[in-house]
XYZ file of C-alpha atoms in Angstrom:
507
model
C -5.040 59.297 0.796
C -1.852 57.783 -1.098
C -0.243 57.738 2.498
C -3.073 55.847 3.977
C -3.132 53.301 1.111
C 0.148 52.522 1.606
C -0.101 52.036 5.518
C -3.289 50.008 4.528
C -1.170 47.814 2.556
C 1.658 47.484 5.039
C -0.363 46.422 7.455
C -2.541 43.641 5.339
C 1.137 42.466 4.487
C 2.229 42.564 7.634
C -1.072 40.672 8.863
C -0.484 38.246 6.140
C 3.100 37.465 7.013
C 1.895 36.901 10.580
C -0.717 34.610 9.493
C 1.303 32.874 7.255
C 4.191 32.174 9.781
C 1.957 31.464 12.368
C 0.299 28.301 10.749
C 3.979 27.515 9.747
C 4.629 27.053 12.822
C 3.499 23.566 13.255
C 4.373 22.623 9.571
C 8.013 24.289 9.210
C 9.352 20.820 8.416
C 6.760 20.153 5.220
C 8.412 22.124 2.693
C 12.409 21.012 3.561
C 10.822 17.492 3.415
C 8.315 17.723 0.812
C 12.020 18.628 -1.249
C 14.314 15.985 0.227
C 11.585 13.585 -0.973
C 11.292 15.043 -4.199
C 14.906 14.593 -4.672
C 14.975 11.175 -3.748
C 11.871 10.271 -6.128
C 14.422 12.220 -9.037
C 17.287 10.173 -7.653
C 15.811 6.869 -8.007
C 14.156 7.210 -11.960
C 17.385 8.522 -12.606
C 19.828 5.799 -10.787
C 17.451 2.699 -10.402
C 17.204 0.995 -13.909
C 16.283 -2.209 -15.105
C 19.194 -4.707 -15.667
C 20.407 -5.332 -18.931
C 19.078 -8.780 -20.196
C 21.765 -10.657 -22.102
C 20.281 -11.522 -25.586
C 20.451 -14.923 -25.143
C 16.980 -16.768 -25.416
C 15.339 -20.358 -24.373
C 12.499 -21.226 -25.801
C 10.899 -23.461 -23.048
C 9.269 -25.777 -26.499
C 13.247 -26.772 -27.441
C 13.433 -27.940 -23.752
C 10.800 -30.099 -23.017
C 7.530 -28.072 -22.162
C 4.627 -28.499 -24.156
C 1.715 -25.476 -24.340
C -1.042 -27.824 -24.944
C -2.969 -26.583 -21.434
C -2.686 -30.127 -20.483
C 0.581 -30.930 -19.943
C 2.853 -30.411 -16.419
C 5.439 -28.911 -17.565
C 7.070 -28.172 -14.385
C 10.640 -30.016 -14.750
C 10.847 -28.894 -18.505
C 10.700 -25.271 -17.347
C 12.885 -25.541 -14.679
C 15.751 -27.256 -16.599
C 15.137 -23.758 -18.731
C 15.841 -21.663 -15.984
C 18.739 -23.719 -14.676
C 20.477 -23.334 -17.924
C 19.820 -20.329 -18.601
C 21.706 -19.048 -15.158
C 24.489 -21.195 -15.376
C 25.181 -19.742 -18.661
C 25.243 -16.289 -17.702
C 21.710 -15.710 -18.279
C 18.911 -14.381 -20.513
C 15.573 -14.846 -22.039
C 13.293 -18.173 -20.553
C 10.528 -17.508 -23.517
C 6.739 -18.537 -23.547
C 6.435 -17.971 -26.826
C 2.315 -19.079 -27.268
C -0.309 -21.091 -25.963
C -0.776 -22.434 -22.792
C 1.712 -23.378 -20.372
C 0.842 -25.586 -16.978
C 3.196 -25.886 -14.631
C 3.716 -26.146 -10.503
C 6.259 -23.974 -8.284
C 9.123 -22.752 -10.351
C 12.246 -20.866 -9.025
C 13.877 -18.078 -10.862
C 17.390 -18.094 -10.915
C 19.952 -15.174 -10.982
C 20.478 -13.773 -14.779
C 16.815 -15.171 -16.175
C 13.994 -12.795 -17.344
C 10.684 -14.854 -17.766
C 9.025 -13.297 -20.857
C 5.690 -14.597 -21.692
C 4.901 -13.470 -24.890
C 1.592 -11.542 -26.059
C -1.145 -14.621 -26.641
C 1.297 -17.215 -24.148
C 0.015 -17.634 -20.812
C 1.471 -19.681 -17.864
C -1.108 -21.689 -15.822
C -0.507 -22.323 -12.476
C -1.448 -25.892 -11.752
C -4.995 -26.890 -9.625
C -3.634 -29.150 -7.551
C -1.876 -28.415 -4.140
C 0.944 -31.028 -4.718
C 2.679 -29.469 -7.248
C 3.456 -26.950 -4.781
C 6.619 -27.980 -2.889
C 7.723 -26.279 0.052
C 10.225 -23.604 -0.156
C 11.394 -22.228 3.003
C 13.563 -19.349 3.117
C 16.950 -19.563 5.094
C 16.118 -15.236 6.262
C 13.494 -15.873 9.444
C 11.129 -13.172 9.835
C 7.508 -13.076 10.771
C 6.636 -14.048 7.713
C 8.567 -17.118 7.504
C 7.897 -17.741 11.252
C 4.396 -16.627 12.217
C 2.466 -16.643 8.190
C 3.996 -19.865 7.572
C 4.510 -19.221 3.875
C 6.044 -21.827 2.076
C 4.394 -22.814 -1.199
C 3.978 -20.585 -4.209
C 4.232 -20.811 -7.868
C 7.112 -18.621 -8.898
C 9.969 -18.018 -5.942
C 13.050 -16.610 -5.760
C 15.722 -16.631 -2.692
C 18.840 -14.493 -2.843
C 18.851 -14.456 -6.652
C 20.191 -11.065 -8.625
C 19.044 -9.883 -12.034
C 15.721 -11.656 -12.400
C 12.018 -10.482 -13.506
C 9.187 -11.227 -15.129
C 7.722 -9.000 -18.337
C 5.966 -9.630 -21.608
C 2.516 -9.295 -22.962
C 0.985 -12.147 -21.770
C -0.430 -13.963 -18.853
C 0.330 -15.694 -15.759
C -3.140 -17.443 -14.621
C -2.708 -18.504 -11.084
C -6.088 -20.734 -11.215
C -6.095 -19.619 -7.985
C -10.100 -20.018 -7.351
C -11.998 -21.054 -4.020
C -13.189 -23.951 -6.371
C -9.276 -25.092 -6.276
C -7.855 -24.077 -3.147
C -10.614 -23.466 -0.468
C -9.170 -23.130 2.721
C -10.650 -20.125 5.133
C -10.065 -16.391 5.177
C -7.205 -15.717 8.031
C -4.914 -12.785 9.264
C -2.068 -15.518 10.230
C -0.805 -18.552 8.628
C -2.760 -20.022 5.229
C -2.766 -23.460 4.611
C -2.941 -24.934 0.924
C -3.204 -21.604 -0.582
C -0.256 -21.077 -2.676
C 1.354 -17.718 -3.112
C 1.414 -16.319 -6.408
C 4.958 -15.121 -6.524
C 7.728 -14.918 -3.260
C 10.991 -13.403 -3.825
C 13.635 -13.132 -0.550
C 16.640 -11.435 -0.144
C 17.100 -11.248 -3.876
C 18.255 -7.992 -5.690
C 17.427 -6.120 -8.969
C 13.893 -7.002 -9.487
C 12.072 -5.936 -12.445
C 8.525 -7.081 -13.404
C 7.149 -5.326 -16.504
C 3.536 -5.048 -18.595
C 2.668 -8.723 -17.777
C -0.735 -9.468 -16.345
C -1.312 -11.375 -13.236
C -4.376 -13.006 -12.875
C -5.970 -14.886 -9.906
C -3.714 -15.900 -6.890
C -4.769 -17.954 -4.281
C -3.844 -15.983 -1.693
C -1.330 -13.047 -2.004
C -0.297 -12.506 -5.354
C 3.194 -10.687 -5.077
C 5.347 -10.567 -1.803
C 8.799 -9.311 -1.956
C 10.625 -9.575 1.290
C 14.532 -7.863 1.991
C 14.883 -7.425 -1.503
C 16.790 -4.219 -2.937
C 16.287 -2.135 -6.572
C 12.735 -3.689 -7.683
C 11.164 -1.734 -10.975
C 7.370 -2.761 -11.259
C 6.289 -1.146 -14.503
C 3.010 -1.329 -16.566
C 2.132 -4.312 -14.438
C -1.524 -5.458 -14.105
C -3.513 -7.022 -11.313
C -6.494 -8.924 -11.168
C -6.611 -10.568 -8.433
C -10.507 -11.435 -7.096
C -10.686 -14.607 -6.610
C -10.048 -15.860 -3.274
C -9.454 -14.986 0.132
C -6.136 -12.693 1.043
C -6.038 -11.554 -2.186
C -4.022 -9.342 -1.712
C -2.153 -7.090 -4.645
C 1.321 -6.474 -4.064
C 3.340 -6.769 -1.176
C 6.499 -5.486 -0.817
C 8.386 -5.927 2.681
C 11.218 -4.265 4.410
C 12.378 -3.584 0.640
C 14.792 -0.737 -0.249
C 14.884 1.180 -3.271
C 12.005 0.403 -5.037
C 9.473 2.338 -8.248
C 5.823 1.445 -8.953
C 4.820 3.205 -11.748
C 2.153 2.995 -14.777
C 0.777 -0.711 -12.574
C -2.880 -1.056 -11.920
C -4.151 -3.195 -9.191
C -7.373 -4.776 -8.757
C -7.733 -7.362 -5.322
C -10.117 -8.525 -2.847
C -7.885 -7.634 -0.038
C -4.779 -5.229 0.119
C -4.210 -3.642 -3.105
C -0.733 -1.806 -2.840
C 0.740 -2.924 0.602
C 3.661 -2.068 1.878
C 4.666 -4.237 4.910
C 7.449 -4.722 7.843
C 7.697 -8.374 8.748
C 11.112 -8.337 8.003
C 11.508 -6.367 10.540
C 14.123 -4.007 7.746
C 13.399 -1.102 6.788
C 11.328 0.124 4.070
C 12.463 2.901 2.497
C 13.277 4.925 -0.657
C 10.201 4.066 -2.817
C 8.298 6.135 -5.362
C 4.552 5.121 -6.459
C 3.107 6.866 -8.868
C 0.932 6.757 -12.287
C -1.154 3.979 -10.945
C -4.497 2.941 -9.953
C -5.269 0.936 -6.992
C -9.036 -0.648 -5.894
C -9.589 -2.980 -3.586
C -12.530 -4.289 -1.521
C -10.189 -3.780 1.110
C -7.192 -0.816 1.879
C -6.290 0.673 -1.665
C -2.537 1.554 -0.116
C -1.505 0.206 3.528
C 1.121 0.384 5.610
C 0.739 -2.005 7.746
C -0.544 -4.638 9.359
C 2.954 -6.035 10.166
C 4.920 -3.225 11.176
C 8.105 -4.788 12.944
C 10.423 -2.361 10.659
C 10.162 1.303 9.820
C 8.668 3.466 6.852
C 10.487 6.194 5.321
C 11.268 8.343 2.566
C 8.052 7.003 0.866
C 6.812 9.202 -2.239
C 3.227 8.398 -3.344
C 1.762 10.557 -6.625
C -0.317 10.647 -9.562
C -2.659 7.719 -7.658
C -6.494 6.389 -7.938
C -7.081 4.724 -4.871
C -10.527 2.952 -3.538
C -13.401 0.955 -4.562
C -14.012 -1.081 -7.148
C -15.603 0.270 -9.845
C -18.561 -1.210 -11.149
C -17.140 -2.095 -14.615
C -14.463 -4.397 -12.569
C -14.967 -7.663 -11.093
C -15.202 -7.843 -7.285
C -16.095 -10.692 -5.463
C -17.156 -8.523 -1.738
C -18.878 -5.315 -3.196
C -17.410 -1.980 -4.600
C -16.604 -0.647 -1.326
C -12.873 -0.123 -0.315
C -12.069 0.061 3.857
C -9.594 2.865 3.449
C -8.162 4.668 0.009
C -4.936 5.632 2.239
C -4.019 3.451 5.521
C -1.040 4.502 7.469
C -0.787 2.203 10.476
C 1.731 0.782 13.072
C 1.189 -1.890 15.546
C 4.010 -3.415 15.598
C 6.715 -1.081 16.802
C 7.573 0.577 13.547
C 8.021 4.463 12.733
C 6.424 5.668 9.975
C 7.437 9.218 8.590
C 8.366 11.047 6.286
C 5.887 10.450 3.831
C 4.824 12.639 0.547
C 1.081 12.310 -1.041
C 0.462 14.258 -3.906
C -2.282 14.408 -6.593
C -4.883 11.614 -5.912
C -8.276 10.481 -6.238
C -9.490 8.476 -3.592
C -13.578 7.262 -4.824
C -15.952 4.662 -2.687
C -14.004 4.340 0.666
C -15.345 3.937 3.653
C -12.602 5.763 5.468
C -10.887 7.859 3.244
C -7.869 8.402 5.072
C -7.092 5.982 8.448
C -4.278 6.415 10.227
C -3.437 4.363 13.099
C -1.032 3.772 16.536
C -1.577 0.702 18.471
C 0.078 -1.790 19.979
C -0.709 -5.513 19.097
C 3.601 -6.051 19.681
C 3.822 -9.060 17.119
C 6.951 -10.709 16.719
C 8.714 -13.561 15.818
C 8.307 -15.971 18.607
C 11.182 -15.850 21.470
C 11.497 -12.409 20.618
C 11.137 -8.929 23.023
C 7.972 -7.034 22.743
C 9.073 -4.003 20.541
C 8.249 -0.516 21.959
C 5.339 1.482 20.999
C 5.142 3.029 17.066
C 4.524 6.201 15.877
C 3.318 7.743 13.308
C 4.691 11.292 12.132
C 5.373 13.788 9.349
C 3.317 13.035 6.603
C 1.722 15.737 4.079
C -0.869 15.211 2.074
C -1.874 17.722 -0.784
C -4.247 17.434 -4.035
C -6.982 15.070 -3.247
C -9.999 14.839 -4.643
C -12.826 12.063 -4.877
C -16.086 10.759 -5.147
C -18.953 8.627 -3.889
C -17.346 7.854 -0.450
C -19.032 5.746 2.185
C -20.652 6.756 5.437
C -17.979 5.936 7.424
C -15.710 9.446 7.529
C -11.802 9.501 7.898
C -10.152 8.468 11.217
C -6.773 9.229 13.212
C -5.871 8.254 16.019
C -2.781 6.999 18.083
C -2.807 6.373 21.610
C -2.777 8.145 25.199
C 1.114 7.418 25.217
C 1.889 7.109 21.153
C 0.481 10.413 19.616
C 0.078 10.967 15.864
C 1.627 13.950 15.318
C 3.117 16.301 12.314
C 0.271 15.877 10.285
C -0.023 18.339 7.481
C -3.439 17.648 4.762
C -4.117 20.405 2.376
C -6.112 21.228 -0.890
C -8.292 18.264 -0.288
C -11.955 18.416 -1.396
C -13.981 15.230 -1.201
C -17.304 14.027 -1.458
C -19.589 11.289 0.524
C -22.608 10.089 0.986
C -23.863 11.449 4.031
C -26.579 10.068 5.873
C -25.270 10.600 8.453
C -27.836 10.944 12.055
C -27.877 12.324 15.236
C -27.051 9.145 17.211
C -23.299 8.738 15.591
C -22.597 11.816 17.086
C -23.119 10.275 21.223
C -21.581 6.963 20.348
C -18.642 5.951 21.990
C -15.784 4.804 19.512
C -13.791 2.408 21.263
C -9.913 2.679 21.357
C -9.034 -0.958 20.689
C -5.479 -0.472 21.161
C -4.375 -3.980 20.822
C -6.443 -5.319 17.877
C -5.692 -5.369 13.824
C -5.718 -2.265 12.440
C -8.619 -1.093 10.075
C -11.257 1.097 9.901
C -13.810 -1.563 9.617
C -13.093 -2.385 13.192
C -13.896 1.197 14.582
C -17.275 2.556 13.841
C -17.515 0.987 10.335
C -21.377 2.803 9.865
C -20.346 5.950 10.910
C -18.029 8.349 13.160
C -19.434 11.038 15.112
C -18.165 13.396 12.456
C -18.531 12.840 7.927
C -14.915 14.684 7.374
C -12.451 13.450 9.966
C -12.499 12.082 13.464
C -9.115 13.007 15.745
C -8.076 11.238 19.463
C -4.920 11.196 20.998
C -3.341 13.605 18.349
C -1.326 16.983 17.758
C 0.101 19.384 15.832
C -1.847 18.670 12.688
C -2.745 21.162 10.031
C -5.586 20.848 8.176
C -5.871 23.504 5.081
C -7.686 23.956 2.394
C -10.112 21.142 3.042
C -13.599 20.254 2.450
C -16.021 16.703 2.740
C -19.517 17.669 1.451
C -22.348 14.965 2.043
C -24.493 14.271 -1.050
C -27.424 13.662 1.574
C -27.735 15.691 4.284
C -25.719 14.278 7.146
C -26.307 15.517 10.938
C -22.946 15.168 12.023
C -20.620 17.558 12.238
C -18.157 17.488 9.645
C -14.988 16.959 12.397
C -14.450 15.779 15.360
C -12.389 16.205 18.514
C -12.603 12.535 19.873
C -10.700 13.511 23.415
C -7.145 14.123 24.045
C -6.490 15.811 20.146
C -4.724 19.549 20.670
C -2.728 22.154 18.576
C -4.961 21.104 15.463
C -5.583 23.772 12.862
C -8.858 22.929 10.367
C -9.293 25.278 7.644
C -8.427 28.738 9.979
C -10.047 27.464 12.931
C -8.459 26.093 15.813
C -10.278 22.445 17.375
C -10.883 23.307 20.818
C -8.846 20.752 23.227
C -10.613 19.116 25.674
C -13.997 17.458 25.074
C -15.282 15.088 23.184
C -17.475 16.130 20.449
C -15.481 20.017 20.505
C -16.463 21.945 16.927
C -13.587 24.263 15.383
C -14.226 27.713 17.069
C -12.443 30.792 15.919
């Protein structure tokens, strides 16, 4: 009987260690990675730091500005900052009240503080907004045409932004009402542009109301964003923060809360971004909680994203389009970028409508003059410890394209919940493949995929483990989805049959 026990338990072990090495067969890259990544999220909290601020300070009174609300203030302030550089730098101090004042550019050395009980308030009127356009030509300075903002910065070092106070964009469609786009936008300022500059740090101010993007960041190098806060519903391309072909960047402890993109990381710099850490943050948004994309003319790597709340808008929080979020994680390339290598840990996505989209197409934008890139891709990412709540109808989608797979894929101990609904007819629709359009969930399906859980096409080698989407109403779908042309895919044990269209897991 001993004998038999211990054959018994050979064998399970043996069985196990065959199981085991047979799933990690498709994933043998996650755990080398998932530790690279690691490392590099330990390198940069130890190595990237914020600059040390000479202890020189400006008060902007001594200089000219007045905090009366009233007053433009917009030379006085400048003069500050001017100053301030050419004397090796410092403190440019709001010390109370309220400050007006048009576009303002930060100068290498300064740190704006604006003091607990000061705010700065961006002025109403679209003249005070000269335009600043950036020697470094990109798609953003080429195709989005953005040129006005209230705070900029070009090819400055040693500059931020902290303090407890408040910059108030006044950013309101009742001051700057020009229409919703995805291209160029016209008399909506920016609230804050920085180019080519280096060591960045923003920290524990609040920034309220933009007119159109509040934050973009484009080929800069060593940005901190700490303890910053977001409020940004109040216009059209509201979007959060916008970082673009940046390298070596931390955003931790920051909470985001924006009409449009909430945490975006973009490529229209067509530079790499690369070596960032997020984490300790919340970010809602009535549209993608954390993108990649749209513009995705540079690549995406060595991106570390943990310790997140990602979705809608709660109800306690103002939104100006509803509490419902596209996506809660948006991985997309259009554009010709790569985007890999990729760590998600510990997050709670809540009232998405997709709660994971991930996305090859080709749209092939560029600046003008310029060759078509070749197609994206979109590869080793894992995903691990999600959880969430009171998800929309809509289910989770990816899907590349009959020559640009998603691939590498590797989602475990995720456990979600929706709100079904789901009927009989989403199952026989046709989702269309839309390869050349902008890339969001909203434009595939938006009232719901064949399948509540996750909806695959032109996909492989994806492992799915430890996962679960339970419908608070019943839902008739099927809880995945095999949308044609999605093989070697592993959900929970069972292996999606390749093939047709609506295939179930079978064993």
């Amino acid at each position: 009987m001993k004998r038999f026990v211990i054959l018994i338990t050979v064998w399970l072990a043996m069985g196990w260690a065959y199981s085991v090495a047979t799933k990690a067969q498709n994933v043998s890259w996650a755990e080398p990675m998932k530790l690279q990544l690691e490392q590099m999220a330990d390198s940069l909290c130890k190595n990237l730091t914020p600059w040390k601020v000479p202890d020189k300070v400006y008060k902007v009174e001594r200089y000219g500005a007045k905090a009366d609300g009233k007053t433009m203030n917009t030379k006085a302030i400048q003069k500050v900052i001017d100053i301030c550089s050419e004397r090796g730098g410092g403190v440019v101090l709001f010390s109370k009240g309220d400050y007006v004042t048009g576009t303002i550019e930060l100068k290498s050395g300064v740190m704006l503080e604006v003091a607990a009980g000061a705010r700065i308030l961006g002025s109403t009127d679209i003249k005070d907004y000269p335009e600043k356009v950036e020697e470094f030509k990109s798609v953003m300075s080429e195709i989005y045409l953005f040129k006005q903002s209230l705070i900029y910065a070009e090819k400055a070092e040693r500059i931020g932004i902290r303090g407890k106070g408040e910059i108030y964009f006044r950013g309101e469609k009742k001051h700057f009402s020009s229409p919703q786009t995805i291209g160029p936008i016209k008399d909506r300022p920016v609230g804050i542009r920085m180019i080519q500059c280096s060591n960045v740090v923003l920290q524990d101010i609040f920034l309220h109301n933009s007119a159109s993007w509040m934050q973009n960041y484009v080929a800069c190098r060593n940005l901190i964003f700490d303890g910053v806060h977001v409020e940004n519903q109040a216009n059209f391309n509201n979007d959060g923060l916008d970082p673009d072909g940046c390298t070596n960047l931390i955003i931790r402890n920051c909470f985001i809360n924006s009409e449009d993109d909430a945490m975006c990381l973009k490529g229209c710099s067509g530079l790499p971004s690369q070596n960032i850490l997020i984490e300790n943050s919340t970010f809602v948004s009535t549209c993608n909680a954390f993108k990649i994309g749209t513009d995705t003319q540079g690549d995406f790597r060595n991106i570390v994203l943990r310790n997140l709340t990602l979705g809608g808008v709660p109800d306690s929080l103002t939104t100006i389009s509803g509490p419902q979020a596209s996506s809660g994680l948006t991985f997309a390339t259009v554009d010709g970028g790569d985007v890999s290598r990729i760590l998600v840990q510990n997050v709670t996505i809540n009232q998405a409508r997709s709660p994971i989209f991930m996305r090859v197409g080709y749209r092939g934008r560029v600046i003008p003059g310029s060759a078509k890139p070749a197609l994206g891709s979109i590869h080793h990412i894992l995903i691990e410890n999600v959880k969430g709540e009171r998800n929309f109808v809509q289910g989770s989608f990816i899907s590349g394209m009959p020559d640009g797979y998603v691939h590498d894929i590797y989602i475990r101990n995720y456990h979600l919940k929706m709100s079904g609904g789901g009927t009989g007819d989403m199952i026989i629709q046709n989702v269309p493949d839309r390869k050349s359009i902008y890339p969001d969930s909203h434009q595939f399906s938006v009232d719901g995929l064949p399948s509540y859980g996750f909806f695959f096409r032109h996909a492989y080698s994806l492992l799915l483990e430890n996962v679960s989407v339970t419908p608070v109403m019943k839902d008739l779908r099927p809880e995945i989805y095999n949308g044609g042309d999605a093989f070697d895919i592993r959900y929970n044990d069972k292996v999606i049959k390749e093939g047709k269209a609506a295939d179930m897991p079978s064993e």
